[in-house]
Amino acid sequence: MRYKNSASEGQNPKRLRTRNFIKLWPNRMDYFERRIQNWNPIAIINACTAGDFYLKADSGELTMKGAVDGTNRSVFNRNFRELLEKEFQYVETQRLDDIETPLIFMGDISLSGLVMYVIDSVYNNTETLIYKTSHPSAWRNKAPYVGRYNRNLYYFKKYEL
């Protein structure tokens, strides 16, 4: 199988995509925001992936075990938070005062949540309808559901080593 996603660098998406996305997002989210500000859509459907990734063993080597355990979202949430903390030194916070490069998630703590925060920031005071669905790669296993999204915010900041 050949992978074309640039965040995946042509490899299996579970190897690099989620890690590259998290690493690059703080410096590229403004670019995404500027791009979508030029649109005047009737509706936006966020179908960004949650971001499955291979877990790391205690040795630091990638395992062949993905963060998504079937449909158990709580397992994914735990693994994603662990990835943020152990590999990127991000911890959840209630305050954003003086934080230079926060990660702000809307709806859920996932890649999709990062994207949703920006989409909502741009279009929440407009007539544009905003919806959420699963990533198209999941549609072969389960029919997509398109619906509203929750607006809960989750803030993460870098901690000092």
mmCIF file of C-alpha atoms in Angstrom:
data_model
loop_
_atom_site.group_PDB
_atom_site.id
_atom_site.type_symbol
_atom_site.label_atom_id
_atom_site.label_comp_id
_atom_site.label_asym_id
_atom_site.label_seq_id
_atom_site.Cartn_x
_atom_site.Cartn_y
_atom_site.Cartn_z
ATOM 1 C CA MET A 1 0.000 0.000 0.000
ATOM 2 C CA ARG A 2 1.307 3.458 -0.903
ATOM 3 C CA TYR A 3 0.655 6.417 1.419
ATOM 4 C CA LYS A 4 0.380 9.926 -0.012
ATOM 5 C CA ASN A 5 -0.443 12.090 3.012
ATOM 6 C CA SER A 6 2.355 14.643 3.452
ATOM 7 C CA ALA A 7 2.141 14.517 7.256
ATOM 8 C CA SER A 8 2.833 10.792 6.920
ATOM 9 C CA GLU A 9 5.908 11.415 4.766
ATOM 10 C CA GLY A 10 4.829 8.598 2.460
ATOM 11 C CA GLN A 11 4.835 6.038 5.280
ATOM 12 C CA ASN A 12 2.124 4.210 7.172
ATOM 13 C CA PRO A 13 0.105 7.069 8.741
ATOM 14 C CA LYS A 14 0.331 5.484 12.205
ATOM 15 C CA ARG A 15 4.103 5.970 12.203
ATOM 16 C CA LEU A 16 4.386 9.731 11.729
ATOM 17 C CA ARG A 17 1.139 11.520 10.835
ATOM 18 C CA THR A 18 -0.187 12.262 14.324
ATOM 19 C CA ARG A 19 3.234 13.082 15.745
ATOM 20 C CA ASN A 20 4.084 15.376 12.809
ATOM 21 C CA PHE A 21 0.688 17.068 13.046
ATOM 22 C CA ILE A 22 1.145 17.813 16.767
ATOM 23 C CA LYS A 23 4.734 18.958 16.243
ATOM 24 C CA LEU A 24 3.847 21.333 13.392
ATOM 25 C CA TRP A 25 0.399 22.554 14.465
ATOM 26 C CA PRO A 26 1.420 25.375 16.869
ATOM 27 C CA ASN A 27 3.363 27.092 14.082
ATOM 28 C CA ARG A 28 0.973 26.230 11.232
ATOM 29 C CA MET A 29 -2.463 26.749 12.747
ATOM 30 C CA ASP A 30 -2.340 30.468 11.870
ATOM 31 C CA TYR A 31 -1.716 29.522 8.245
ATOM 32 C CA PHE A 32 -4.778 27.244 8.286
ATOM 33 C CA GLU A 33 -6.841 29.992 9.897
ATOM 34 C CA ARG A 34 -5.795 32.573 7.276
ATOM 35 C CA ARG A 35 -6.650 30.157 4.461
ATOM 36 C CA ILE A 36 -10.170 29.406 5.650
ATOM 37 C CA GLN A 37 -10.927 33.061 6.432
ATOM 38 C CA ASN A 38 -11.009 33.626 2.675
ATOM 39 C CA TRP A 39 -13.900 31.205 2.239
ATOM 40 C CA ASN A 40 -17.564 32.115 2.406
ATOM 41 C CA PRO A 41 -19.175 28.676 2.720
ATOM 42 C CA ILE A 42 -22.748 27.780 3.508
ATOM 43 C CA ALA A 43 -21.516 24.864 5.600
ATOM 44 C CA ILE A 44 -18.282 23.261 6.749
ATOM 45 C CA ILE A 45 -17.980 19.597 7.671
ATOM 46 C CA ASN A 46 -14.893 18.753 9.709
ATOM 47 C CA ALA A 47 -13.904 15.218 8.714
ATOM 48 C CA CYS A 48 -10.368 15.419 10.072
ATOM 49 C CA THR A 49 -8.988 12.228 11.567
ATOM 50 C CA ALA A 50 -8.758 11.784 15.321
ATOM 51 C CA GLY A 51 -5.203 10.617 14.720
ATOM 52 C CA ASP A 52 -4.441 6.955 15.304
ATOM 53 C CA PHE A 53 -0.762 6.305 15.982
ATOM 54 C CA TYR A 54 1.562 3.509 17.047
ATOM 55 C CA LEU A 55 2.299 3.419 20.742
ATOM 56 C CA LYS A 56 5.852 3.408 22.052
ATOM 57 C CA ALA A 57 7.271 0.614 24.151
ATOM 58 C CA ASP A 58 9.191 1.379 27.356
ATOM 59 C CA SER A 59 12.365 1.171 25.250
ATOM 60 C CA GLY A 60 11.139 4.093 23.138
ATOM 61 C CA GLU A 61 10.657 1.961 20.031
ATOM 62 C CA LEU A 62 7.371 2.136 18.163
ATOM 63 C CA THR A 63 5.204 -0.907 18.599
ATOM 64 C CA MET A 64 2.777 -2.156 15.972
ATOM 65 C CA LYS A 65 -0.096 -1.455 18.381
ATOM 66 C CA GLY A 66 -2.261 1.513 17.447
ATOM 67 C CA ALA A 67 -3.750 3.995 19.902
ATOM 68 C CA VAL A 68 -7.281 3.221 18.755
ATOM 69 C CA ASP A 69 -8.668 0.085 20.369
ATOM 70 C CA GLY A 70 -11.689 -0.716 18.225
ATOM 71 C CA THR A 71 -14.406 1.721 19.196
ATOM 72 C CA ASN A 72 -13.241 2.261 22.778
ATOM 73 C CA ARG A 73 -12.824 6.040 22.801
ATOM 74 C CA SER A 74 -11.599 6.137 26.396
ATOM 75 C CA VAL A 75 -8.529 4.043 25.428
ATOM 76 C CA PHE A 76 -7.753 6.446 22.588
ATOM 77 C CA ASN A 77 -8.208 9.471 24.882
ATOM 78 C CA ARG A 78 -5.784 8.018 27.430
ATOM 79 C CA ASN A 79 -3.218 7.189 24.730
ATOM 80 C CA PHE A 80 -3.506 10.614 23.076
ATOM 81 C CA ARG A 81 -3.029 12.427 26.398
ATOM 82 C CA GLU A 82 -0.013 10.222 27.134
ATOM 83 C CA LEU A 83 1.447 11.053 23.707
ATOM 84 C CA LEU A 84 0.980 14.785 24.376
ATOM 85 C CA GLU A 85 2.664 14.572 27.761
ATOM 86 C CA LYS A 86 5.474 12.063 27.254
ATOM 87 C CA GLU A 87 6.574 12.966 23.735
ATOM 88 C CA PHE A 88 5.633 16.641 23.462
ATOM 89 C CA GLN A 89 5.629 17.818 27.112
ATOM 90 C CA TYR A 90 2.062 19.175 26.945
ATOM 91 C CA VAL A 91 -0.161 19.051 30.013
ATOM 92 C CA GLU A 92 -3.743 20.147 30.423
ATOM 93 C CA THR A 93 -4.289 23.529 32.025
ATOM 94 C CA GLN A 94 -7.219 25.750 32.930
ATOM 95 C CA ARG A 95 -5.432 29.013 32.142
ATOM 96 C CA LEU A 96 -3.771 30.293 29.009
ATOM 97 C CA ASP A 97 -2.077 33.347 30.511
ATOM 98 C CA ASP A 98 1.421 33.810 29.106
ATOM 99 C CA ILE A 99 1.385 30.570 27.119
ATOM 100 C CA GLU A 100 3.285 30.999 23.873
ATOM 101 C CA THR A 101 2.314 27.849 22.001
ATOM 102 C CA PRO A 102 -0.811 26.305 23.508
ATOM 103 C CA LEU A 103 -2.726 23.460 21.974
ATOM 104 C CA ILE A 104 -6.440 24.230 22.106
ATOM 105 C CA PHE A 105 -8.900 21.454 21.341
ATOM 106 C CA MET A 106 -12.638 21.820 20.786
ATOM 107 C CA GLY A 107 -15.025 18.941 21.285
ATOM 108 C CA ASP A 108 -12.414 16.290 21.932
ATOM 109 C CA ILE A 109 -8.702 15.898 22.452
ATOM 110 C CA SER A 110 -7.619 14.717 19.024
ATOM 111 C CA LEU A 111 -6.295 16.098 15.749
ATOM 112 C CA SER A 112 -9.891 16.757 14.761
ATOM 113 C CA GLY A 113 -10.351 18.779 17.954
ATOM 114 C CA LEU A 114 -7.395 21.015 17.041
ATOM 115 C CA VAL A 115 -8.903 21.673 13.609
ATOM 116 C CA MET A 116 -12.403 22.199 15.018
ATOM 117 C CA TYR A 117 -11.149 24.911 17.353
ATOM 118 C CA VAL A 118 -9.837 26.944 14.420
ATOM 119 C CA ILE A 119 -12.922 26.343 12.270
ATOM 120 C CA ASP A 120 -15.189 27.417 15.116
ATOM 121 C CA SER A 121 -13.037 30.464 15.872
ATOM 122 C CA VAL A 122 -13.393 31.660 12.283
ATOM 123 C CA TYR A 123 -17.067 30.847 11.665
ATOM 124 C CA ASN A 124 -18.884 30.797 15.024
ATOM 125 C CA ASN A 125 -20.258 34.337 14.577
ATOM 126 C CA THR A 126 -21.341 33.832 10.978
ATOM 127 C CA GLU A 127 -24.257 32.099 9.297
ATOM 128 C CA THR A 128 -21.981 29.252 8.170
ATOM 129 C CA LEU A 129 -23.199 25.912 9.492
ATOM 130 C CA ILE A 130 -20.462 23.830 11.128
ATOM 131 C CA TYR A 131 -20.698 20.063 11.406
ATOM 132 C CA LYS A 132 -18.484 17.191 12.487
ATOM 133 C CA THR A 133 -18.161 13.689 11.067
ATOM 134 C CA SER A 134 -15.688 10.843 11.184
ATOM 135 C CA HIS A 135 -12.746 10.673 8.802
ATOM 136 C CA PRO A 136 -13.694 9.189 5.404
ATOM 137 C CA SER A 137 -11.365 6.220 5.973
ATOM 138 C CA ALA A 138 -13.760 5.049 8.721
ATOM 139 C CA TRP A 139 -16.802 5.170 6.444
ATOM 140 C CA ARG A 140 -16.138 1.705 5.035
ATOM 141 C CA ASN A 141 -16.672 0.269 8.543
ATOM 142 C CA LYS A 142 -19.552 2.451 9.672
ATOM 143 C CA ALA A 143 -21.880 4.843 7.860
ATOM 144 C CA PRO A 144 -20.860 8.433 8.583
ATOM 145 C CA TYR A 145 -22.875 10.503 10.993
ATOM 146 C CA VAL A 146 -22.875 14.224 10.313
ATOM 147 C CA GLY A 147 -23.976 16.351 13.204
ATOM 148 C CA ARG A 148 -23.306 19.235 15.495
ATOM 149 C CA TYR A 149 -20.236 19.165 17.685
ATOM 150 C CA ASN A 150 -19.734 19.920 21.324
ATOM 151 C CA ARG A 151 -17.976 23.168 22.087
ATOM 152 C CA ASN A 152 -16.050 22.094 25.176
ATOM 153 C CA LEU A 153 -12.542 23.532 25.163
ATOM 154 C CA TYR A 154 -9.412 21.768 26.375
ATOM 155 C CA TYR A 155 -6.195 23.734 26.857
ATOM 156 C CA PHE A 156 -2.712 22.254 26.899
ATOM 157 C CA LYS A 157 0.556 24.003 27.606
ATOM 158 C CA LYS A 158 4.186 22.949 27.411
ATOM 159 C CA TYR A 159 5.783 22.216 30.719
ATOM 160 C CA GLU A 160 9.394 22.916 31.493
ATOM 161 C CA LEU A 161 11.684 19.918 31.819
#
